[in-house]
């Protein structure tokens, strides 16, 4: 066979061009769970290849089978046509496979540059050359449009920035295969575009890129081909351009998706809502959030929109008392006292689901049931264990409501897929039946079917009287769910209005500061 140059176009399925990676009939079981059942995937140089499938379909497991995190029970891996097995992630990296795993696994207390260069630091006379390291890191970060100090400590940055640092680390390596497992889950449109620009550039140089995302728009924009998985089986290999969305969804879930109608909820009027359940006055923190007022009423969903770094998460954390406020106070009902701590907030029936599920949420070594009941048990006090019957009832109820898979309360949390872990965390807070629920990115990494289910659940709880603050990088979702909209920019609230048919475009205009002053004035 003649050697093909890297600039040639992507080989459609069925040609005799040699894949850079070919996985044949890969099977992996974990105890009773068959995570992968004879799955085959081919990756060609110079293509973006999407791995598609519902939460728990086996996407991350397939990636880990390739990179040597998991060993396979059966099947073969060919690299450039030769059988090959990686026995560790380091070995796969050394062979030119650069991976960003679904859970950002960097070292929180090292600097940004140290994280990017870990294991391959530039040295000078044997010592790490910090200046060279920072300079090189800065260059790569700027390519992704990220203007941050490489010498700053990683954990001081929001999750989205940490995600970009992990990506920067991976694209900085000279690789022939780049694997990105849900790299865009907390990014805004602008960051996604910058990432795509870098991906296109690498693809044109002949890198084979694996891309996982639950955002179909992104897949259609960037991917050339895709492999669809369902329940650990390979369903089909497809050209993206030849597959309609409807067809793709059907291939992923194995049936038609129930109608994803808009949530038909009439905007609530002030009269219906009575006295606020929560009032924040002048709530602020130095370098984090300018003094912000916010009222929250019973039975409403307040959506918080704003771009990365606008102060969305910061507002949520201050409302809950997770961070200390320098100014202002938060009163629950008429109680005029500042919330001093999360404990204090929980006692007042406020729940907060943090965006940072790895460090603040998931307890990997506990079972799914224990993870789900953690917040409720904590609020009762550990000396008063929940009766077994109550535990069982609550766990069953929420496993079904959020379609958690596998539906096994005794499974260890760390063995669940990313999306299913996210569902468990959400259940943890719903179970406490709070009066006020603050959700920061609750549907991150959740597949298209389950996302609709979760939105419906949040709407249902609001209908029953819960007040919800809903934060998401996905504007469509915020608009779909909210009765009222708060728009943030540059760490302050710049707009607040009822959500009567506000469009994504409207919000972007508000953020861009181009909203024309309309004839009507605000009431
Ligand atoms: N170490 C493990 N032990 C036991 N079961 C596991 C383990 N890792 C994965 N699984 C199971 O394998 C199946 C596939 O999980 P995987 O993480 O590959 O899904 P995924 O397609 O990446 O989903 P998501 O979109 O939610 O990230 C799931 O049922 C999961 O619970
Ligand atoms: Mg996954």
Coordinates of C-alpha atoms and ligand atoms in Angstrom, one line a residue:
X1 CA 0.0 0.0 0.0
X2 CA 1.3 3.5 -0.8
X3 CA 1.9 5.8 2.0
X4 CA -0.7 8.5 2.0
X5 CA 0.2 12.1 2.9
X6 CA -1.5 13.6 5.9
X7 CA -3.1 16.4 4.0
X8 CA -5.5 14.2 2.1
X9 CA -9.1 14.3 3.0
X10 CA -10.7 12.1 5.6
X11 CA -11.2 8.5 4.5
X12 CA -14.9 7.7 4.5
X13 CA -15.7 4.3 5.9
X14 CA -14.9 1.4 3.6
X15 CA -11.8 2.8 1.9
X16 CA -8.5 1.0 2.1
X17 CA -6.8 3.9 3.9
X18 CA -5.1 2.9 7.1
X19 CA -6.5 4.2 10.3
X20 CA -4.0 5.5 12.9
X21 CA -6.0 3.7 15.6
X22 CA -8.2 0.8 15.1
X23 CA -10.0 -0.8 18.1
X24 CA -11.5 -4.2 17.2
X25 CA -14.2 -6.1 19.2
X26 CA -13.2 -4.5 22.5
X27 CA -15.1 -5.9 25.5
X28 CA -14.8 -4.8 29.1
X29 CA -16.8 -6.0 32.1
X30 CA -16.9 -4.6 35.6
X31 CA -18.3 -7.4 37.8
X32 CA -21.8 -7.8 36.5
X33 CA -21.8 -4.7 34.3
X34 CA -20.8 -5.1 30.7
X35 CA -19.5 -1.7 29.9
X36 CA -18.3 -2.5 26.4
X37 CA -19.4 -5.4 24.3
X38 CA -17.4 -6.1 21.2
X39 CA -17.0 -2.4 20.2
X40 CA -15.0 -1.4 17.1
X41 CA -13.8 2.1 16.3
X42 CA -11.5 3.4 13.6
X43 CA -9.7 6.7 13.7
X44 CA -8.1 8.3 10.7
X45 CA -5.4 10.9 10.5
X46 CA -6.9 14.3 9.9
X47 CA -10.4 13.7 11.1
X48 CA -12.5 14.9 14.1
X49 CA -14.3 11.8 15.2
X50 CA -17.2 12.1 17.6
X51 CA -18.1 9.3 20.1
X52 CA -21.8 9.6 20.6
X53 CA -24.1 7.9 23.1
X54 CA -26.3 8.5 26.2
X55 CA -24.9 8.8 29.7
X56 CA -23.4 5.4 30.6
X57 CA -23.2 4.2 26.9
X58 CA -19.5 3.5 27.3
X59 CA -17.7 6.5 25.7
X60 CA -15.3 7.2 28.5
X61 CA -14.7 3.5 29.1
X62 CA -13.7 3.1 25.4
X63 CA -11.3 6.0 25.7
X64 CA -9.8 4.5 28.9
X65 CA -9.5 1.1 27.1
X66 CA -7.4 2.8 24.4
X67 CA -5.2 4.8 26.7
X68 CA -4.3 2.0 29.1
X69 CA -6.4 3.2 32.1
X70 CA -8.4 0.0 31.9
X71 CA -7.2 -3.3 30.5
X72 CA -9.6 -5.0 28.1
X73 CA -11.1 -8.4 28.6
X74 CA -11.2 -9.1 24.8
X75 CA -10.4 -7.4 21.6
X76 CA -7.3 -5.8 19.9
X77 CA -6.0 -2.4 19.4
X78 CA -4.0 -1.5 16.3
X79 CA -1.8 1.5 16.1
X80 CA -0.7 2.4 12.5
X81 CA -1.7 -1.1 11.6
X82 CA 0.3 -2.9 14.2
X83 CA -1.2 -4.6 17.2
X84 CA -0.4 -2.6 20.3
X85 CA -1.4 -2.5 23.9
X86 CA -0.9 0.3 26.3
X87 CA -0.4 -0.7 29.9
X88 CA -0.6 2.7 31.4
X89 CA -1.7 6.2 30.5
X90 CA 1.9 7.2 30.4
X91 CA 2.7 4.6 27.8
X92 CA -0.1 5.9 25.5
X93 CA 1.0 9.4 25.9
X94 CA 4.6 8.4 25.0
X95 CA 3.2 6.8 21.9
X96 CA 1.6 10.1 20.8
X97 CA -1.9 9.9 22.3
X98 CA -2.8 13.0 24.2
X99 CA -5.9 12.8 26.4
X100 CA -8.1 15.2 28.3
X101 CA -10.2 12.9 30.5
X102 CA -13.8 13.8 31.4
X103 CA -12.9 14.7 35.0
X104 CA -10.2 17.4 34.9
X105 CA -7.4 15.7 36.7
X106 CA -4.8 18.4 37.2
X107 CA -3.1 19.3 40.5
X108 CA -5.2 22.1 42.1
X109 CA -2.4 23.6 44.2
X110 CA 0.2 23.8 41.5
X111 CA 0.4 26.8 39.1
X112 CA -1.2 26.9 35.8
X113 CA 2.1 26.6 34.0
X114 CA 3.3 23.7 36.3
X115 CA 0.1 21.8 35.4
X116 CA 0.6 22.3 31.7
X117 CA 4.3 21.3 31.7
X118 CA 4.1 18.6 34.4
X119 CA 6.5 15.8 33.5
X120 CA 8.2 17.8 30.6
X121 CA 9.4 20.9 32.3
X122 CA 12.0 22.9 30.5
X123 CA 15.3 22.6 32.4
X124 CA 18.4 24.7 32.7
X125 CA 21.5 23.1 34.3
X126 CA 19.2 20.4 35.7
X127 CA 16.8 22.8 37.5
X128 CA 13.4 23.7 36.2
X129 CA 13.5 26.9 34.2
X130 CA 10.5 28.6 35.6
X131 CA 10.7 31.6 33.3
X132 CA 10.9 29.5 30.2
X133 CA 8.0 27.3 31.5
X134 CA 5.8 30.3 32.1
X135 CA 6.6 31.9 28.8
X136 CA 5.8 28.7 26.9
X137 CA 2.6 28.1 28.8
X138 CA 1.5 31.7 28.2
X139 CA 1.9 31.2 24.4
X140 CA -0.3 28.1 24.4
X141 CA -2.9 29.6 26.6
X142 CA -3.2 32.7 24.4
X143 CA -3.8 30.4 21.4
X144 CA -6.9 29.3 23.3
X145 CA -7.8 32.9 23.9
X146 CA -7.0 32.5 27.6
X147 CA -5.3 35.5 29.0
X148 CA -4.4 34.4 32.5
X149 CA -1.2 34.5 34.5
X150 CA 0.6 31.1 34.1
X151 CA 2.1 31.6 37.5
X152 CA -1.3 31.7 39.3
X153 CA -2.5 28.8 41.3
X154 CA -4.8 26.5 39.3
X155 CA -7.5 26.1 41.9
X156 CA -8.1 29.9 42.1
X157 CA -9.7 29.7 38.7
X158 CA -13.2 28.7 37.9
X159 CA -13.9 25.2 36.5
X160 CA -14.2 26.5 32.9
X161 CA -10.7 28.0 33.0
X162 CA -9.3 24.8 34.6
X163 CA -10.9 22.9 31.8
X164 CA -9.2 25.1 29.2
X165 CA -5.9 24.6 31.0
X166 CA -6.3 20.9 30.7
X167 CA -7.0 21.3 27.0
X168 CA -4.0 23.6 26.6
X169 CA -1.9 21.0 28.2
X170 CA -3.1 18.3 25.8
X171 CA -2.8 20.4 22.6
X172 CA 0.6 21.6 23.5
X173 CA 2.0 18.1 23.2
X174 CA 3.1 16.9 19.8
X175 CA 0.5 14.2 19.4
X176 CA -0.9 12.2 16.5
X177 CA -4.1 11.4 18.4
X178 CA -5.9 13.9 20.6
X179 CA -8.7 12.7 22.8
X180 CA -11.2 15.2 24.3
X181 CA -13.8 13.7 26.5
X182 CA -16.5 16.4 27.1
X183 CA -14.0 19.3 26.9
X184 CA -16.7 21.9 26.4
X185 CA -19.0 21.0 29.2
X186 CA -18.4 24.3 31.1
X187 CA -17.3 26.5 28.3
X188 CA -19.3 29.4 26.8
X189 CA -19.8 29.9 23.0
X190 CA -16.6 32.0 22.7
X191 CA -14.3 29.5 24.4
X192 CA -15.9 26.7 22.4
X193 CA -15.1 28.6 19.2
X194 CA -11.5 29.1 20.2
X195 CA -11.1 25.5 21.0
X196 CA -12.6 24.6 17.6
X197 CA -10.2 26.8 15.9
X198 CA -7.3 25.0 17.5
X199 CA -8.9 21.6 16.8
X200 CA -9.3 22.5 13.1
X201 CA -5.7 23.6 12.9
X202 CA -4.5 20.3 14.4
X203 CA -6.8 18.3 12.2
X204 CA -5.4 20.0 9.1
X205 CA -2.0 19.0 10.3
X206 CA -3.1 15.4 10.3
X207 CA -3.9 14.8 14.0
X208 CA -6.8 12.4 14.6
X209 CA -9.1 13.9 17.2
X210 CA -11.7 12.1 19.3
X211 CA -14.4 14.4 20.5
X212 CA -17.1 13.7 23.0
X213 CA -20.0 16.1 23.7
X214 CA -23.6 16.0 24.6
X215 CA -24.2 19.2 22.6
X216 CA -25.3 18.1 19.2
X217 CA -24.8 21.5 17.6
X218 CA -21.1 21.3 18.5
X219 CA -20.8 17.8 17.0
X220 CA -22.4 19.0 13.8
X221 CA -20.1 21.9 13.7
X222 CA -16.8 20.2 14.3
X223 CA -16.9 16.5 13.6
X224 CA -16.4 14.7 10.3
X225 CA -17.4 11.2 11.3
X226 CA -18.9 9.6 14.3
X227 CA -19.3 6.3 16.1
X228 CA -22.5 5.8 18.0
X229 CA -22.6 3.6 21.1
X230 CA -25.6 2.4 22.9
X231 CA -25.6 0.3 26.1
X232 CA -22.0 -0.6 25.6
X233 CA -22.5 -1.8 22.0
X234 CA -21.4 -0.2 18.8
X235 CA -24.4 0.9 16.8
X236 CA -23.0 2.5 13.7
X237 CA -20.2 4.4 12.2
X238 CA -21.4 7.4 10.2
X239 CA -20.4 10.5 8.3
X240 CA -21.8 13.4 10.3
X241 CA -22.9 15.3 7.2
X242 CA -25.0 12.3 6.1
X243 CA -26.9 11.8 9.3
X244 CA -29.8 14.0 10.4
X245 CA -30.1 14.9 14.1
X246 CA -33.3 13.0 14.4
X247 CA -31.6 9.9 13.0
X248 CA -28.6 10.4 15.3
X249 CA -30.8 10.7 18.4
X250 CA -32.7 7.6 17.4
X251 CA -29.5 5.7 17.0
X252 CA -28.3 6.9 20.4
X253 CA -31.4 6.1 22.4
X254 CA -32.8 3.3 20.3
X255 CA -36.2 4.9 19.9
X256 CA -37.8 8.2 19.1
X257 CA -37.1 11.0 21.6
X258 CA -40.3 12.0 23.3
X259 CA -41.2 15.5 22.2
X260 CA -39.0 18.1 23.7
X261 CA -41.6 20.7 23.8
X262 CA -40.9 24.0 25.5
X263 CA -41.7 23.9 29.1
X264 CA -45.0 25.8 29.0
X265 CA -45.0 27.8 32.2
X266 CA -46.8 31.1 32.3
X267 CA -44.5 33.9 33.6
X268 CA -45.5 34.6 37.1
X269 CA -46.5 38.1 38.2
X270 CA -45.4 39.9 41.3
X271 CA -48.9 39.5 42.8
X272 CA -48.8 35.8 42.7
X273 CA -45.5 35.6 44.4
X274 CA -46.1 37.3 47.8
X275 CA -43.2 38.2 50.1
X276 CA -39.7 37.2 49.0
X277 CA -38.3 34.0 50.5
X278 CA -34.8 35.3 50.2
X279 CA -33.6 38.9 50.0
X280 CA -30.0 39.8 49.3
X281 CA -29.1 43.4 49.8
X282 CA -25.7 44.8 48.7
X283 CA -24.2 41.4 48.6
X284 CA -20.6 41.7 47.5
X285 CA -17.0 40.5 47.9
X286 CA -13.8 42.2 46.9
X287 CA -12.6 41.2 43.4
X288 CA -15.4 38.7 43.2
X289 CA -18.8 40.4 43.0
X290 CA -19.9 44.0 43.1
X291 CA -22.7 44.8 45.6
X292 CA -25.8 43.0 44.3
X293 CA -29.4 43.0 45.3
X294 CA -31.6 40.0 44.6
X295 CA -35.0 38.9 45.7
X296 CA -36.3 35.4 45.3
X297 CA -40.0 34.5 45.5
X298 CA -41.7 31.3 46.3
X299 CA -42.4 29.1 43.3
X300 CA -40.2 30.8 40.8
X301 CA -37.1 29.9 38.8
X302 CA -34.6 32.7 38.5
X303 CA -32.2 32.1 35.7
X304 CA -28.7 33.6 35.9
X305 CA -27.1 34.3 32.6
X306 CA -23.7 35.7 31.9
X307 CA -20.5 34.7 30.2
X308 CA -17.5 32.9 31.8
X309 CA -16.1 35.1 34.6
X310 CA -19.2 37.3 34.8
X311 CA -19.8 36.4 38.4
X312 CA -22.6 33.8 38.1
X313 CA -20.9 31.2 40.3
X314 CA -19.6 33.9 42.6
X315 CA -23.2 35.1 43.2
X316 CA -24.4 31.6 43.9
X317 CA -21.6 30.9 46.4
X318 CA -22.2 34.2 48.3
X319 CA -26.0 33.6 48.4
X320 CA -25.4 30.3 50.0
X321 CA -22.6 31.5 52.3
X322 CA -20.0 29.1 50.7
X323 CA -17.8 32.2 50.4
X324 CA -17.7 35.0 52.9
X325 CA -19.3 38.3 51.8
X326 CA -17.5 41.5 52.6
X327 CA -20.6 43.6 52.2
X328 CA -24.4 43.3 52.4
X329 CA -26.6 40.6 53.9
X330 CA -28.8 37.7 52.9
X331 CA -32.1 37.3 54.8
X332 CA -34.2 34.3 54.6
X333 CA -37.9 35.1 54.9
X334 CA -38.0 38.0 57.3
X335 CA -35.0 37.0 59.3
X336 CA -32.6 39.8 59.0
X337 CA -29.3 38.1 59.6
X338 CA -26.3 37.5 57.4
X339 CA -25.8 33.9 56.4
X340 CA -22.5 33.0 57.9
X341 CA -21.9 29.6 56.6
X342 CA -23.3 26.8 54.5
X343 CA -24.4 25.0 57.7
X344 CA -26.4 28.1 58.6
X345 CA -27.9 28.1 55.1
X346 CA -28.8 24.4 55.2
X347 CA -30.6 25.0 58.5
X348 CA -32.7 27.6 56.8
X349 CA -33.6 25.1 54.1
X350 CA -31.3 26.5 51.4
X351 CA -29.6 23.9 49.2
X352 CA -26.7 24.5 46.8
X353 CA -25.5 22.2 44.1
X354 CA -22.0 23.4 43.2
X355 CA -20.5 23.4 39.7
X356 CA -17.4 21.7 41.1
X357 CA -18.6 18.2 41.4
X358 CA -15.2 16.6 41.8
X359 CA -13.9 18.5 44.8
X360 CA -17.2 19.5 46.4
X361 CA -19.6 16.8 45.5
X362 CA -18.8 13.2 44.5
X363 CA -17.7 10.9 47.3
X364 CA -16.3 8.2 45.1
X365 CA -15.8 5.5 47.7
X366 CA -19.4 5.7 49.0
X367 CA -22.3 4.0 47.4
X368 CA -24.8 5.8 45.2
X369 CA -27.4 5.6 48.0
X370 CA -25.0 7.1 50.6
X371 CA -24.1 9.9 48.1
X372 CA -27.8 10.6 47.5
X373 CA -28.7 10.8 51.2
X374 CA -25.6 12.7 52.3
X375 CA -27.1 16.1 52.6
X376 CA -30.3 15.0 54.2
X377 CA -28.4 12.9 56.8
X378 CA -26.0 15.8 57.5
X379 CA -28.9 18.1 58.2
X380 CA -30.5 15.6 60.6
X381 CA -27.2 15.1 62.3
X382 CA -25.2 11.9 62.1
X383 CA -26.4 10.6 65.4
X384 CA -29.9 10.2 64.0
X385 CA -29.6 7.8 61.1
X386 CA -32.5 7.8 58.6
X387 CA -34.7 4.7 59.0
X388 CA -33.9 2.1 56.5
X389 CA -37.4 2.2 54.9
X390 CA -37.1 5.9 54.4
X391 CA -33.7 5.5 52.8
X392 CA -34.9 2.9 50.4
X393 CA -38.0 4.8 49.5
X394 CA -36.2 8.1 48.8
X395 CA -33.4 6.4 46.8
X396 CA -35.8 4.5 44.7
X397 CA -37.9 7.5 44.0
X398 CA -35.1 9.7 42.8
X399 CA -33.3 7.0 40.9
X400 CA -36.4 6.6 38.9
X401 CA -37.2 10.3 38.6
X402 CA -33.8 11.2 37.2
X403 CA -33.2 7.9 35.4
X404 CA -30.0 7.1 37.2
X405 CA -28.1 4.2 35.6
X406 CA -27.3 1.6 36.7
X407 CA -30.3 1.7 39.0
X408 CA -28.2 0.0 41.7
X409 CA -28.1 1.9 45.1
X410 CA -25.2 -0.2 46.2
X411 CA -22.9 0.7 43.2
X412 CA -19.9 2.8 44.2
X413 CA -20.2 6.4 43.1
X414 CA -16.8 6.4 41.4
X415 CA -17.9 3.7 39.0
X416 CA -20.8 5.7 37.6
X417 CA -20.5 7.5 34.3
X418 CA -19.9 11.3 34.5
X419 CA -23.5 12.1 33.6
X420 CA -25.0 9.7 36.1
X421 CA -22.8 11.1 38.9
X422 CA -24.2 14.5 38.1
X423 CA -27.7 13.1 38.4
X424 CA -26.9 11.6 41.8
X425 CA -25.6 15.0 43.0
X426 CA -28.8 16.7 41.9
X427 CA -30.9 14.1 43.7
X428 CA -28.8 14.7 46.8
X429 CA -30.1 18.3 47.1
X430 CA -33.6 17.6 45.8
X431 CA -34.0 15.0 48.6
X432 CA -33.5 17.6 51.3
X433 CA -36.7 19.3 50.0
X434 CA -35.2 22.8 50.4
X435 CA -37.3 25.9 50.1
X436 CA -34.6 27.5 48.2
X437 CA -32.5 25.6 45.7
X438 CA -29.4 27.1 44.1
X439 CA -28.2 25.1 41.1
X440 CA -24.9 25.9 39.5
X441 CA -24.6 24.0 36.2
X442 CA -26.8 21.1 37.2
X443 CA -27.0 19.5 33.8
X444 CA -23.4 19.6 32.9
X445 CA -22.5 16.4 31.0
X446 CA -26.0 15.2 30.9
X447 CA -27.4 13.7 27.7
X448 CA -30.2 15.2 25.7
X449 CA -32.9 12.9 27.0
X450 CA -32.0 13.1 30.7
X451 CA -31.5 16.9 30.4
X452 CA -35.2 17.3 29.5
X453 CA -36.2 15.1 32.4
X454 CA -34.2 17.2 34.8
X455 CA -35.5 20.4 33.5
X456 CA -39.0 19.1 33.9
X457 CA -38.3 18.0 37.5
X458 CA -37.0 21.4 38.4
X459 CA -40.0 23.0 36.9
X460 CA -42.3 20.7 38.8
X461 CA -40.6 21.5 42.1
X462 CA -40.9 25.2 41.4
X463 CA -44.6 24.7 40.6
X464 CA -44.9 23.2 44.1
X465 CA -43.4 26.2 45.7
X466 CA -39.7 25.8 45.7
X467 CA -37.7 28.9 44.8
X468 CA -34.9 28.1 42.4
X469 CA -31.8 29.9 41.2
X470 CA -30.6 28.3 38.0
X471 CA -27.2 28.9 36.5
X472 CA -26.0 27.4 33.3
X473 CA -23.6 28.2 30.6
X474 CA -26.2 27.0 28.1
X475 CA -28.4 30.1 27.5
X476 CA -31.1 28.1 25.8
X477 CA -31.6 26.0 28.9
X478 CA -31.7 29.1 31.2
X479 CA -34.3 30.7 29.0
X480 CA -36.4 27.5 28.7
X481 CA -36.7 27.2 32.5
X482 CA -36.7 30.6 34.1
X483 CA -39.6 32.9 35.1
X484 CA -37.2 35.7 35.7
X485 CA -33.8 36.4 34.3
X486 CA -30.7 38.0 35.9
X487 CA -27.9 38.9 33.6
X488 CA -24.4 39.3 34.9
X489 CA -21.4 40.9 33.4
X490 CA -18.0 41.9 34.8
X491 CA -18.9 40.6 38.2
X492 CA -22.1 42.6 38.6
X493 CA -25.7 42.3 37.8
X494 CA -26.4 44.4 34.7
X495 CA -30.0 43.5 34.0
X496 CA -33.0 41.8 35.5
X497 CA -36.4 41.2 33.8
X498 CA -39.3 38.8 33.6
X499 CA -38.7 36.1 31.1
X500 CA -41.5 36.7 28.7
X501 CA -40.0 35.4 25.5
X502 CA -36.5 36.7 26.0
X503 CA -34.4 35.2 23.3
X504 CA -30.7 34.1 23.3
X505 CA -30.1 37.0 21.0
X506 CA -31.7 39.4 23.5
X507 CA -29.4 38.2 26.3
X508 CA -26.3 38.4 24.1
X509 CA -27.2 41.9 23.2
X510 CA -27.7 42.9 26.9
X511 CA -24.4 41.4 27.7
X512 CA -22.8 43.2 24.8
X513 CA -24.2 46.4 26.1
X514 CA -26.0 47.0 22.9
X515 CA -29.6 46.6 24.1
X516 CA -31.4 49.6 22.6
X517 CA -33.3 51.6 25.1
X518 CA -36.8 50.7 24.2
X519 CA -39.8 53.1 24.4
X520 CA -41.2 51.4 27.5
X521 CA -39.5 52.0 30.7
X522 CA -39.0 49.4 33.4
X523 CA -41.8 49.2 35.9
Ligands
LIG1 N1 -14.6 1.3 37.1 C1 -15.9 0.9 36.9 N2 -16.5 0.0 37.6 C2 -17.7 -0.4 37.4 N3 -18.5 0.1 36.4 C3 -18.0 1.0 35.6 C4 -16.6 1.5 35.8 N4 -16.4 2.4 34.9 C5 -17.5 2.5 34.1 N5 -18.5 1.7 34.6 C6 -19.8 1.5 34.0 O1 -19.6 1.4 32.6 C7 -20.7 2.0 31.9 C8 -20.2 3.0 30.9 O2 -19.6 4.1 31.6 P1 -18.9 5.3 30.8 O3 -18.3 6.2 31.9 O4 -18.0 4.8 29.8 O5 -20.1 6.1 30.1 P2 -20.1 7.4 29.2 O6 -20.6 7.0 27.9 O7 -18.8 8.0 29.3 O8 -21.3 8.3 29.9 P3 -21.3 9.9 30.3 O9 -21.9 10.5 29.1 O10 -22.2 9.9 31.4 O11 -19.9 10.3 30.6 C9 -21.6 2.6 33.0 O12 -22.7 1.7 33.2 C10 -20.7 2.7 34.2 O13 -21.5 2.6 35.4
LIG2 MG1 -18.1 9.8 30.0

